[in-house]
XYZ file of C-alpha atoms in Angstrom:
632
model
C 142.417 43.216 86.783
C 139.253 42.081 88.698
C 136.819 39.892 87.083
C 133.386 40.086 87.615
C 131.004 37.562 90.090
C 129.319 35.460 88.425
C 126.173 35.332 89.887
C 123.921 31.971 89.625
C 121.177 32.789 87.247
C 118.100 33.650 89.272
C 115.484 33.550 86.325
C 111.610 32.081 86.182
C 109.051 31.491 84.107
C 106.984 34.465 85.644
C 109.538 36.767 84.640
C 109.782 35.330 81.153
C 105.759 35.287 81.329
C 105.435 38.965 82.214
C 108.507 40.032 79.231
C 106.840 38.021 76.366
C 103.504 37.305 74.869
C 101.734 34.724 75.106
C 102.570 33.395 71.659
C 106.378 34.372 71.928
C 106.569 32.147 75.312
C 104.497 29.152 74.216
C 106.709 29.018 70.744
C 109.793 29.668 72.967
C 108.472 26.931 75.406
C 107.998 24.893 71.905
C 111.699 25.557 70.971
C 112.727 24.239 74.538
C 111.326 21.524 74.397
C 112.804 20.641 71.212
C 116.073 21.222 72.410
C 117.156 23.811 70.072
C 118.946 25.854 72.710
C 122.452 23.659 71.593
C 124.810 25.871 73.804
C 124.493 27.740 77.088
C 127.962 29.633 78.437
C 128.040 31.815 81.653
C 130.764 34.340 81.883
C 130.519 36.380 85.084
C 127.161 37.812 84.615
C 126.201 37.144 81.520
C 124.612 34.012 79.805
C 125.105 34.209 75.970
C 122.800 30.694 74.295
C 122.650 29.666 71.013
C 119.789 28.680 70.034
C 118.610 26.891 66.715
C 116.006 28.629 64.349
C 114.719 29.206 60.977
C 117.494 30.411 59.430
C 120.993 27.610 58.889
C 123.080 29.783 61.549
C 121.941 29.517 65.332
C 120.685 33.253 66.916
C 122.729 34.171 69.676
C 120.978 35.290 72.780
C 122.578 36.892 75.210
C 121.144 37.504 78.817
C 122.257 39.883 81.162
C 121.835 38.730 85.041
C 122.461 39.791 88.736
C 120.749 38.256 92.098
C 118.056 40.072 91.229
C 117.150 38.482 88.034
C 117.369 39.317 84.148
C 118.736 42.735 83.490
C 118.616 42.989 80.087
C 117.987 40.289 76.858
C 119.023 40.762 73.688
C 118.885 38.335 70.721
C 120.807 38.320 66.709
C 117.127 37.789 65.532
C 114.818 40.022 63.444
C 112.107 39.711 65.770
C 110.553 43.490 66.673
C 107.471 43.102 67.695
C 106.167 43.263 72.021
C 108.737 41.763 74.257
C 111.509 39.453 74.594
C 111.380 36.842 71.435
C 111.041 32.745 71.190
C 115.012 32.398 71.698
C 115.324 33.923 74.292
C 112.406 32.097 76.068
C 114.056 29.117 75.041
C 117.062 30.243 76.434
C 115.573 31.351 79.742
C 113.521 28.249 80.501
C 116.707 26.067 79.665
C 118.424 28.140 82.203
C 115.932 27.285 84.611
C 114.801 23.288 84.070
C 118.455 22.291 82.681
C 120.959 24.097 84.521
C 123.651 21.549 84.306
C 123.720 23.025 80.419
C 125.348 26.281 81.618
C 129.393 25.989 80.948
C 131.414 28.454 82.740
C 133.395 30.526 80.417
C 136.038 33.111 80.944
C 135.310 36.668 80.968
C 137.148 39.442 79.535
C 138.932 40.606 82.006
C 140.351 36.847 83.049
C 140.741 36.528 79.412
C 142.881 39.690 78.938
C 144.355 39.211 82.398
C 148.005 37.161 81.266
C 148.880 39.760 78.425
C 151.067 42.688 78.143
C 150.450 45.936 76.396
C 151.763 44.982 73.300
C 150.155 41.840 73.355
C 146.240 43.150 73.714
C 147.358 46.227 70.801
C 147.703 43.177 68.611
C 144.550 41.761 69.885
C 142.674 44.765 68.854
C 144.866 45.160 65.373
C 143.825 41.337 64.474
C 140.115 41.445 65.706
C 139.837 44.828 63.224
C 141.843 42.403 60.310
C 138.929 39.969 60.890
C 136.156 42.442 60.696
C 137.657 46.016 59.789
C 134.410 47.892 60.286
C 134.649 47.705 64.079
C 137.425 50.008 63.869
C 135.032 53.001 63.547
C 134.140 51.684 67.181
C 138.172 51.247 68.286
C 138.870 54.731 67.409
C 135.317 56.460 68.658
C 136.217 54.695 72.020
C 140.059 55.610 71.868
C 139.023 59.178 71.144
C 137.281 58.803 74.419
C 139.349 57.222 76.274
C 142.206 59.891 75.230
C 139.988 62.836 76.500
C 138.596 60.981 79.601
C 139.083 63.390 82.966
C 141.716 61.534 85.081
C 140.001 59.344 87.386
C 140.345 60.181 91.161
C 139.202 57.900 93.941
C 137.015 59.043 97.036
C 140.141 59.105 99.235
C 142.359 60.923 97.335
C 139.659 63.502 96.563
C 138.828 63.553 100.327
C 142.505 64.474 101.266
C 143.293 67.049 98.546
C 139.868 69.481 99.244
C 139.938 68.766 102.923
C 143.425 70.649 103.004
C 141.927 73.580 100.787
C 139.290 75.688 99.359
C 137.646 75.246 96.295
C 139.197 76.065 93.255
C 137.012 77.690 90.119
C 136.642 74.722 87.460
C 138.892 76.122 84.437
C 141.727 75.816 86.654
C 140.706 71.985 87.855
C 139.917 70.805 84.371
C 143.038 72.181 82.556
C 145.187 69.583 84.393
C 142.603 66.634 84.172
C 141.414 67.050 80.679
C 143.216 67.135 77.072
C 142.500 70.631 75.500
C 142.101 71.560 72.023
C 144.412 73.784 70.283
C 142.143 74.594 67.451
C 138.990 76.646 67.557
C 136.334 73.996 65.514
C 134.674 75.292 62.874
C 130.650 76.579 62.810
C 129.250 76.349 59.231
C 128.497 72.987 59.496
C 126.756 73.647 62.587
C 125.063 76.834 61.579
C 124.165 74.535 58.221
C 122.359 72.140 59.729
C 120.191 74.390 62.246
C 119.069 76.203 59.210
C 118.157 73.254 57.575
C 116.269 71.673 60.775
C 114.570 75.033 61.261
C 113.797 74.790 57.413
C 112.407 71.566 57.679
C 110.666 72.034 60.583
C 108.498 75.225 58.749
C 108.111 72.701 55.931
C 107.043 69.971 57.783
C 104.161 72.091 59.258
C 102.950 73.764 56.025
C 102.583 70.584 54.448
C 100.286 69.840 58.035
C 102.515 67.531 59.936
C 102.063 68.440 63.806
C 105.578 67.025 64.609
C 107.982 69.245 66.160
C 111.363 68.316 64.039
C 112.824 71.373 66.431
C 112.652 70.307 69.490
C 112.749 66.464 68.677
C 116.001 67.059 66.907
C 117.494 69.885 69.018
C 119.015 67.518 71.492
C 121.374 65.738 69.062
C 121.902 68.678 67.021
C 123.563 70.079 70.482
C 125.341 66.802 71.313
C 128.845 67.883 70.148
C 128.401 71.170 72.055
C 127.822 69.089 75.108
C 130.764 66.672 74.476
C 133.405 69.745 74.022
C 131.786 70.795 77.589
C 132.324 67.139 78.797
C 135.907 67.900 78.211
C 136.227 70.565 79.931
C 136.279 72.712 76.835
C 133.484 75.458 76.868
C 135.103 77.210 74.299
C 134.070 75.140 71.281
C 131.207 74.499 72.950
C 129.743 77.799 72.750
C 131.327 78.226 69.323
C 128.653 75.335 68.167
C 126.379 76.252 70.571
C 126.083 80.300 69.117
C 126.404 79.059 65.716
C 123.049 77.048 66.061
C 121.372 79.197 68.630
C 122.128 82.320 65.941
C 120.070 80.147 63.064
C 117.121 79.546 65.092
C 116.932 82.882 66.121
C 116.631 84.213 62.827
C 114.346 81.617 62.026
C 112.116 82.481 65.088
C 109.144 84.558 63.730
C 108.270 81.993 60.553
C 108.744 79.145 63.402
C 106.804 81.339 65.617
C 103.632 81.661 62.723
C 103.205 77.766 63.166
C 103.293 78.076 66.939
C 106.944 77.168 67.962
C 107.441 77.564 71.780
C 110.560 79.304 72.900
C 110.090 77.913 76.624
C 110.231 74.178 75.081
C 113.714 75.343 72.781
C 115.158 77.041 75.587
C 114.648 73.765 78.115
C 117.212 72.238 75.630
C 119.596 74.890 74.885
C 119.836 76.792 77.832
C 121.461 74.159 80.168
C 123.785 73.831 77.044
C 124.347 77.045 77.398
C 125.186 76.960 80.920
C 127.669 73.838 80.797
C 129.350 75.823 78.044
C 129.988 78.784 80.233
C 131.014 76.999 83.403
C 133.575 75.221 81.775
C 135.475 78.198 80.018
C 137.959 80.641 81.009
C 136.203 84.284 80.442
C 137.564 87.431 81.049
C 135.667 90.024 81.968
C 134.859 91.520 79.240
C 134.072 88.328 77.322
C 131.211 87.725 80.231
C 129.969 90.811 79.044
C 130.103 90.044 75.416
C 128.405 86.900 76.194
C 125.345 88.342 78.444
C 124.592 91.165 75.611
C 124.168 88.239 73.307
C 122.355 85.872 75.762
C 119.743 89.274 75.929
C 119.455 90.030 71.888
C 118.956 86.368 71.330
C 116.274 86.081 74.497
C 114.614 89.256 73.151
C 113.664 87.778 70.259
C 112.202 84.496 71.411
C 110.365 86.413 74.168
C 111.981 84.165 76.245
C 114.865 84.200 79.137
C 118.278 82.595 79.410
C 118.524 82.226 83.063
C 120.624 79.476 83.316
C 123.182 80.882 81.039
C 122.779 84.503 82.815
C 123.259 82.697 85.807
C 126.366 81.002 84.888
C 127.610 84.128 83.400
C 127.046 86.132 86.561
C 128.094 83.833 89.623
C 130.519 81.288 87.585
C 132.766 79.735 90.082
C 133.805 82.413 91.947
C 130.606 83.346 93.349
C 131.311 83.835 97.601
C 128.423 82.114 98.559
C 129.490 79.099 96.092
C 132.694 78.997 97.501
C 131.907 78.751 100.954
C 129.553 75.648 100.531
C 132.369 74.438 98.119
C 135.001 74.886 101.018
C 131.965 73.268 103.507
C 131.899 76.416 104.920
C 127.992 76.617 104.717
C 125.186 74.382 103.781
C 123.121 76.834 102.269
C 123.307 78.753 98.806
C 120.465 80.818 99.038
C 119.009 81.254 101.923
C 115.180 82.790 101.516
C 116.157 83.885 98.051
C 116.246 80.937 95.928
C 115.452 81.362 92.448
C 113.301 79.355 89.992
C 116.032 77.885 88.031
C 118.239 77.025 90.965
C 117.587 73.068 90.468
C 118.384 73.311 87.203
C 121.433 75.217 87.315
C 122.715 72.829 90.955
C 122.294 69.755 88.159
C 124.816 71.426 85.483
C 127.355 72.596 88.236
C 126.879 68.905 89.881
C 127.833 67.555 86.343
C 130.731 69.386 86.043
C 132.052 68.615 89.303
C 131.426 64.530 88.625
C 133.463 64.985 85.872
C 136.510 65.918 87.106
C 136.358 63.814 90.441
C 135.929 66.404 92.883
C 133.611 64.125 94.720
C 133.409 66.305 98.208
C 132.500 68.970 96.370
C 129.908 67.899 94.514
C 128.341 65.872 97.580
C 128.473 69.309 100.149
C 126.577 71.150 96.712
C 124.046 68.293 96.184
C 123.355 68.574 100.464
C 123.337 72.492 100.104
C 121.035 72.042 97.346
C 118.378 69.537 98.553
C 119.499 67.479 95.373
C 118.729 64.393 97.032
C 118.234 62.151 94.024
C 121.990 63.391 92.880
C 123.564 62.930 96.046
C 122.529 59.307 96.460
C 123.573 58.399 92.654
C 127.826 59.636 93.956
C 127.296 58.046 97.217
C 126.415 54.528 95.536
C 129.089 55.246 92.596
C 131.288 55.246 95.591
C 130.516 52.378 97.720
C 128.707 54.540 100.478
C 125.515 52.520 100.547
C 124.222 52.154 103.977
C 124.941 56.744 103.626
C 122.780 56.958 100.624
C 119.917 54.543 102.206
C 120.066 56.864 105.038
C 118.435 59.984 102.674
C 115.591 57.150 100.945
C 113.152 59.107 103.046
C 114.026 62.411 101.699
C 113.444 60.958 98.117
C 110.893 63.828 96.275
C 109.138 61.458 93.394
C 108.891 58.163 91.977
C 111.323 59.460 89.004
C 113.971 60.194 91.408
C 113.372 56.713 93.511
C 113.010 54.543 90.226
C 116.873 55.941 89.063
C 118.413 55.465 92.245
C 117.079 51.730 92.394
C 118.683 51.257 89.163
C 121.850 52.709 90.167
C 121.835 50.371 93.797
C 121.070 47.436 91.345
C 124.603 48.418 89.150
C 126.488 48.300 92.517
C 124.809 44.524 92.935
C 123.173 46.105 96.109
C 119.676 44.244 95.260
C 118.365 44.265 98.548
C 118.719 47.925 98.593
C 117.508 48.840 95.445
C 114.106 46.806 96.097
C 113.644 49.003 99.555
C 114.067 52.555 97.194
C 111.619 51.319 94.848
C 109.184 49.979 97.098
C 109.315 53.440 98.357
C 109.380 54.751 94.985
C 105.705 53.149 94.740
C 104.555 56.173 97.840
C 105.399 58.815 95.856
C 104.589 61.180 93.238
C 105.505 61.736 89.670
C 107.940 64.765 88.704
C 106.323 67.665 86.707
C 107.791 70.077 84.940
C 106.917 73.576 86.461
C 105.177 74.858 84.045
C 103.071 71.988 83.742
C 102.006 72.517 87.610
C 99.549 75.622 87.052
C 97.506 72.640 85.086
C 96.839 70.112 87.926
C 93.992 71.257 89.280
C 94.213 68.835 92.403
C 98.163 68.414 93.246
C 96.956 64.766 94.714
C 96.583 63.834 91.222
C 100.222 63.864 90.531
C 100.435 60.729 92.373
C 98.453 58.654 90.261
C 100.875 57.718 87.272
C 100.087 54.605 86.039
C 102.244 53.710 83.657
C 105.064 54.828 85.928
C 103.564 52.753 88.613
C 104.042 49.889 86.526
C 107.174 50.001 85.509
C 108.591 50.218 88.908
C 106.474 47.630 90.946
C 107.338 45.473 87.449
C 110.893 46.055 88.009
C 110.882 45.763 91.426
C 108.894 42.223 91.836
C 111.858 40.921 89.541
C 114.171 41.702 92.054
C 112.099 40.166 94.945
C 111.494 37.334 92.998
C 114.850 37.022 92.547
C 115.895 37.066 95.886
C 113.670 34.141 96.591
C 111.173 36.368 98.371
C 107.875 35.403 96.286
C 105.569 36.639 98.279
C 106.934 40.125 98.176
C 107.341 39.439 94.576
C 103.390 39.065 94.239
C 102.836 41.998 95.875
C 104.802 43.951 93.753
C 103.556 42.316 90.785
C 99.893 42.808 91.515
C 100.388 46.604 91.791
C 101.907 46.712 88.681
C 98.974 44.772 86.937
C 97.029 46.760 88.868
C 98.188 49.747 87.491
C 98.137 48.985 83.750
C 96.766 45.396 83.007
C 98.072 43.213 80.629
C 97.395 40.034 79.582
C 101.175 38.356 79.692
C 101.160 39.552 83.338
C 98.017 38.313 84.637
C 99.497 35.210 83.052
C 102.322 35.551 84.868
C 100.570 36.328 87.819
C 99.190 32.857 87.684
C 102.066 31.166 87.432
C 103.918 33.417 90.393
C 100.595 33.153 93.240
C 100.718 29.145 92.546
C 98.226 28.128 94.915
C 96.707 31.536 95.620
C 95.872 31.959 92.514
C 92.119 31.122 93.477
C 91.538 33.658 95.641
C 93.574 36.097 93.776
C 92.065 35.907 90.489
C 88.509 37.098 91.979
C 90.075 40.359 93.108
C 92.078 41.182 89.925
C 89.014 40.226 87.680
C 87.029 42.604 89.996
C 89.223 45.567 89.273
C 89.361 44.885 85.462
C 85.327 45.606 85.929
C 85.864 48.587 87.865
C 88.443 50.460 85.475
C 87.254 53.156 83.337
C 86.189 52.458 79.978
C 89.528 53.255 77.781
C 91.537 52.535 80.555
C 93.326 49.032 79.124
C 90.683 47.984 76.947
C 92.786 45.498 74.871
C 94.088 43.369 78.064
C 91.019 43.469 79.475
C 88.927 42.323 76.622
C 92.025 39.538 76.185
C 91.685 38.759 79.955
C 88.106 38.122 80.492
C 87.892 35.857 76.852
C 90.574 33.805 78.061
C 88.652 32.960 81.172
C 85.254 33.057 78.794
C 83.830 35.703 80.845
C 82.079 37.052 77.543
C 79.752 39.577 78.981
C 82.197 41.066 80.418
C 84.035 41.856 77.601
C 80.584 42.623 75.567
C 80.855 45.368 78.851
C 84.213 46.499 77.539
C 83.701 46.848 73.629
C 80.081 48.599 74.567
C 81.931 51.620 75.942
C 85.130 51.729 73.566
C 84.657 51.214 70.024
C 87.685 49.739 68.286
C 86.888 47.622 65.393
C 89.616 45.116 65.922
C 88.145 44.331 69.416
C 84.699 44.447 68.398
C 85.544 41.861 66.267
C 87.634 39.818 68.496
C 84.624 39.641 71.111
C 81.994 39.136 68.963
C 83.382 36.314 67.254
C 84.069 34.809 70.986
C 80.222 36.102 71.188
C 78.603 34.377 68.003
C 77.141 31.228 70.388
C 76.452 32.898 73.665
C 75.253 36.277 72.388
C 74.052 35.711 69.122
C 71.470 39.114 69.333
C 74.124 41.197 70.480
C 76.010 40.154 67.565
C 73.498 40.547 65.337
C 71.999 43.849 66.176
C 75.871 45.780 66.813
C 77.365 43.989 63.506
C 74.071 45.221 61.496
C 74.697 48.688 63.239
C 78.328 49.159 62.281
C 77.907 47.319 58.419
C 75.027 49.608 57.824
C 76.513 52.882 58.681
C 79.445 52.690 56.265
C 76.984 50.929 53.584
C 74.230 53.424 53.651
C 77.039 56.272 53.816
C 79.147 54.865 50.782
C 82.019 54.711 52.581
C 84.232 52.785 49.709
C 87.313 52.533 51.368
C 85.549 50.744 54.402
C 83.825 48.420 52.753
C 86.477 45.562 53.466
C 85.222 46.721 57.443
C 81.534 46.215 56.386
C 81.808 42.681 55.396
C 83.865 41.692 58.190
C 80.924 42.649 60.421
C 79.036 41.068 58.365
C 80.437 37.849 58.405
C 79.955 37.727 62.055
C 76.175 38.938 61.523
C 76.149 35.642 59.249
C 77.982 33.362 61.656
C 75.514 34.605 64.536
C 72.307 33.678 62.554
C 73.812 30.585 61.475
C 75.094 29.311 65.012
C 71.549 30.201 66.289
C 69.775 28.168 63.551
C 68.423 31.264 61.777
C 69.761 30.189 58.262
C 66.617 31.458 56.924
C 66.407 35.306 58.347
C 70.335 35.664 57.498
C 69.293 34.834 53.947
C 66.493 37.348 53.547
C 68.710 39.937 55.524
C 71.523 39.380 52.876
C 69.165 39.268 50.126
C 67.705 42.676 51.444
C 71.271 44.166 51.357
C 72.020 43.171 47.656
C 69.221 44.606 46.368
C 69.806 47.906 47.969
C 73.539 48.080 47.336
C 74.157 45.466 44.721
C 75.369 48.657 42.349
C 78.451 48.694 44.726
C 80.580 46.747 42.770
C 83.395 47.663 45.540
C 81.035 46.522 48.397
C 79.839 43.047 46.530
C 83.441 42.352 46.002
C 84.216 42.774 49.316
C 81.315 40.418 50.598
C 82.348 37.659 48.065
C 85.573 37.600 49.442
C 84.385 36.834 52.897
C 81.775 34.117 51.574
C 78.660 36.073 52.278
C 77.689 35.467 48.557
């Protein structure tokens, strides 16, 4: 059994900056310094800390690493709010200024390594003794594990398909998979569709303007798509027509409240599809099948194409077959229909499933399905093959999984190249979203997207000790959607070009549009008491918490301003009687009073306030409200 590297942490306090706010870091820094982190154990790559808090028993923190930096953190804590929590700052920055606290500990596999089979069955039977609700997990993974498609390396699949043509995938799967005997039952299927259509009509009578359908759809189908997983489309389409049946019948009240077929239809059709492909159906039962694909589709105005598609080409389709054998590298010539990428993507599943890794790579090539065809070549060691298509790469989507996919094979350097090119390209769209974009360059600006790539990627430079790269990265991500941990983290990254950095990324806060990051930027430009420039911010976006945040910062320097919006804002809701605001009144007001005060105008505050009581001093609510801030 191989144990995993165990790479040297590669972790700093820019990353831990740009994963935590400000208050999380400086009370994790706090907690650092105190020493609470009391244990520190590395086993291959992962760190797992203990680390003292409020509560008698240490939190556990447990950090997941590679070359390329922090993976993934996770603490025992109750913390939910933004970011990574005090612990595991603490952890982090004791990984970084005290590494001589890291113990090396076995891993599993080295742990496991010296016993037999009989051995590691008691293992499992004594850790369930200890804690006997884990064994819910033991048998959901041994259920699993017992239907799992026998696993079958590159090599081997190389030299069985190079001898012969491609086989449909009933026959494949019925040797690789265990099949059920028993044909489940639907009611409890059919039950709950009826219920989620019922709730969903419910829902948006009462005037909710969630869609419990389609939001709920996808796990509703999830057993479907595990029977398919198995190779069994039988059951699958016995759940899958059981629910499909419900909604259909549902349709026209769903339909009064504006359901869209197109948006159920992107769920269940694949579902539909995977079910087919992975039966056994005789002729007649294709027939069956494409009847009821048509009454169902004719009353959700809507099409089943995938399904119709699997129904009428399956497996044994000539033109299939001959890319299959690698007997052509083209499907369908000048004929290619709309659904064609979606329907390569469920017959690419499929053949990942059961191994037949030649197969699926001459599809993916025969289907331009670059972004698949990378993801097997990675999954099987081919790296320098897959970095040989980056170019070909359609959208940041496709780039930004493939990265993640290079990282999983520890192929860092790699997976920073993909997403640096990632960072060129555009964002996917969903066809029928297209007609919409009246300028197709738009579809390159996305963001939040943006972000989360050149985030992700300056991690992994940084972690390969190239900082300036890292910077880069980094600054296009800030760039892109600012935030006030990262320009902190920024800060702490540029080191001594920091000075001539900051001008530039203050200048682009300016230039932004005026929703566009309004919180950062207001909490960027107070931090470096740039106040007008916030005044510049809240002018343009009204949100009360802001407002208030700048013109407290404000009272001093811009005591008019102040003065004139607070009176503004408190008057509106006053003179309008707007009762269940008042507590918003008086906290403008308070600043109004703060302004006069820090501008030694005690006496105009007092004849302002005195003006206000006599006009409203019948609002009991209102006067209550003001006494409670000290304005009377």
């Amino acid at each position: 059994m191989k144990s995993p590297k165990s790479p040297k942490p590669q972790i700093t306090e820019s990353m831990l900056k740009s994963h935590s706010t400000a208050k999380s870091f400086d009370r994790g820094q706090g907690y650092y310094q105190a020493g609470a982190v009391v244990e520190l154990t590395q086993r291959g790559g992962t760190i797992q800390a203990l680390v003292e808090g409020s509560e008698y028993e240490p939190y556990c923190v447990q950090l997941t690493i590679d070359a390329g930096g922090i993976r993934q953190a996770t603490c025992t804590c109750q913390y939910d709010y933004e970011g990574w929590c005090k612990h595991i700052i603490a952890a982090g920055l004791t990984c970084i200024h005290n590494p001589e606290q890291i113990e090396t500990g076995r891993t599993i596999e080295e742990i496991l390594e010296p016993f037999n089979l009989e051995q590691v069955k008691q293992l499992v039977i004594n850790l369930v003794e200890d804690d006997p609700q884990i064994i819910n997990n033991v048998e959901l993974i041994a259920i699993k594990l017992e239907t799992q498609p026998t696993q079958v390396t590159t090599q081997q699949a190389s030299q069985q398909q190079s001898s012969q043509t491609a086989e449909p995938h009933a026959k494949k799967s019925a040797s690789s998979t265990r099949t059920r005997k028993t044909t489940i039952d639907p009611k409890p299927f059919a039950n709950r569709a009826r219920d989620l259509v019922r709730n969903t009509i419910n829902h948006w009578e009462e005037g909710g303007e969630t869609n419990l359908l389609i939001e709920e759809l996808p796990e509703l189908i999830q057993s479907a798509q595990e029977f398919s997983d198995r190779g069994d489309g039988h059951n699958a389409s016995v759940i899958l027509e059981a629910i499909t049946t419900e909604i259909c019948r549902g349709w026209d009240d769903l339909l009064d409240y504006g359901g869209n077929a197109e948006e159920v239809l992107e769920i269940l059709d694949p579902a539909w599809a995977e079910a087919i492909l992975t039966s056994e159906l005789s002729e007649q039962e294709r027939i069956d099948r494409q009847v009821q694909l048509e009454e169902w589709a004719e009353e959700l105005n809507a099409e089943f194409s995938l399904g119709s598609a699997a129904l009428r080409e399956g497996w044994d389709d000539e033109r299939l077959q001959a890319v299959l054998a690698g007997e052509a590298t083209d499907l369908w010539g000048e004929e290619r229909p709309d659904y064609a990428d979606d329907l390569a993507q469920v017959r690419l599943k499929i053949l990942a499933q059961q191994g037949r890794t030649v197969e699926y790579l001459r599809l993916a090539f025969a289907e331009q399905q670059t972004r698949s065809a990378m993801e097997m070549l990675i999954e099987n060691d081919r790296i320098a093959e897959a970095m040989a298509m980056v170019d070909r790469l359609p959208t940041i989507d496709d780039a930004f999984v493939v990265a993640k996919k290079l990282r999983e094979q520890e192929a860092i350097p790699e997976a920073l190249q993909v997403a640096e090119r990632g960072l060129t390209l555009p964002k996917h769209l969903p066809e029928r979203w297209q007609t919409f974009m009246l300028d197709a360059s738009s579809r390159s600006d996305v963001p939040y997207l943006r972000y989360d790539v050149a985030q992700w990627a300056s991690e992994l430079a940084e972690g390969l000790g190239n900082t300036a790269k890292a910077l880069e990265l980094r600054v296009i991500a800030f760039k892109a959607k600012p935030e006030l941990a990262d320009y902190q983290a920024l800060q702490t990254l540029a080191g001594k070009q920091w000075k001539s950095l900051q001008p530039e990324l203050l200048d682009h806060l300016r230039q932004l549009d005026h929703w566009v990051g309004a919180q950062a930027r207001v909490g960027i430009f107070l931090q470096e008491g740039l106040v007008e420039d916030a005044i510049a911010v809240v002018d343009h976006y009204y949100d009360r918490e802001l407002m208030l945040q700048v013109m407290q910062a404000a009272t001093a320097s811009h005591s008019d301003w102040v003065i004139q919006l607070g009176k503004k804002y408190a008057e509106e809701i006053m003179d309008r009687g707007k009762a269940d605001r008042y507590d918003r009144a008086a906290q403008f007001l308070q600043q109004v009073q703060t302004a006069y005060l820090q501008s030694d105008r005690q006496k105009e505050w007092t004849k302002y306030r005195d003006q206000l009581v006599t006009q409203h001093g019948r609002k009991r609510k209102l006067m209550g409200c003001m006494q409670a801030v000290g304005l009377l």
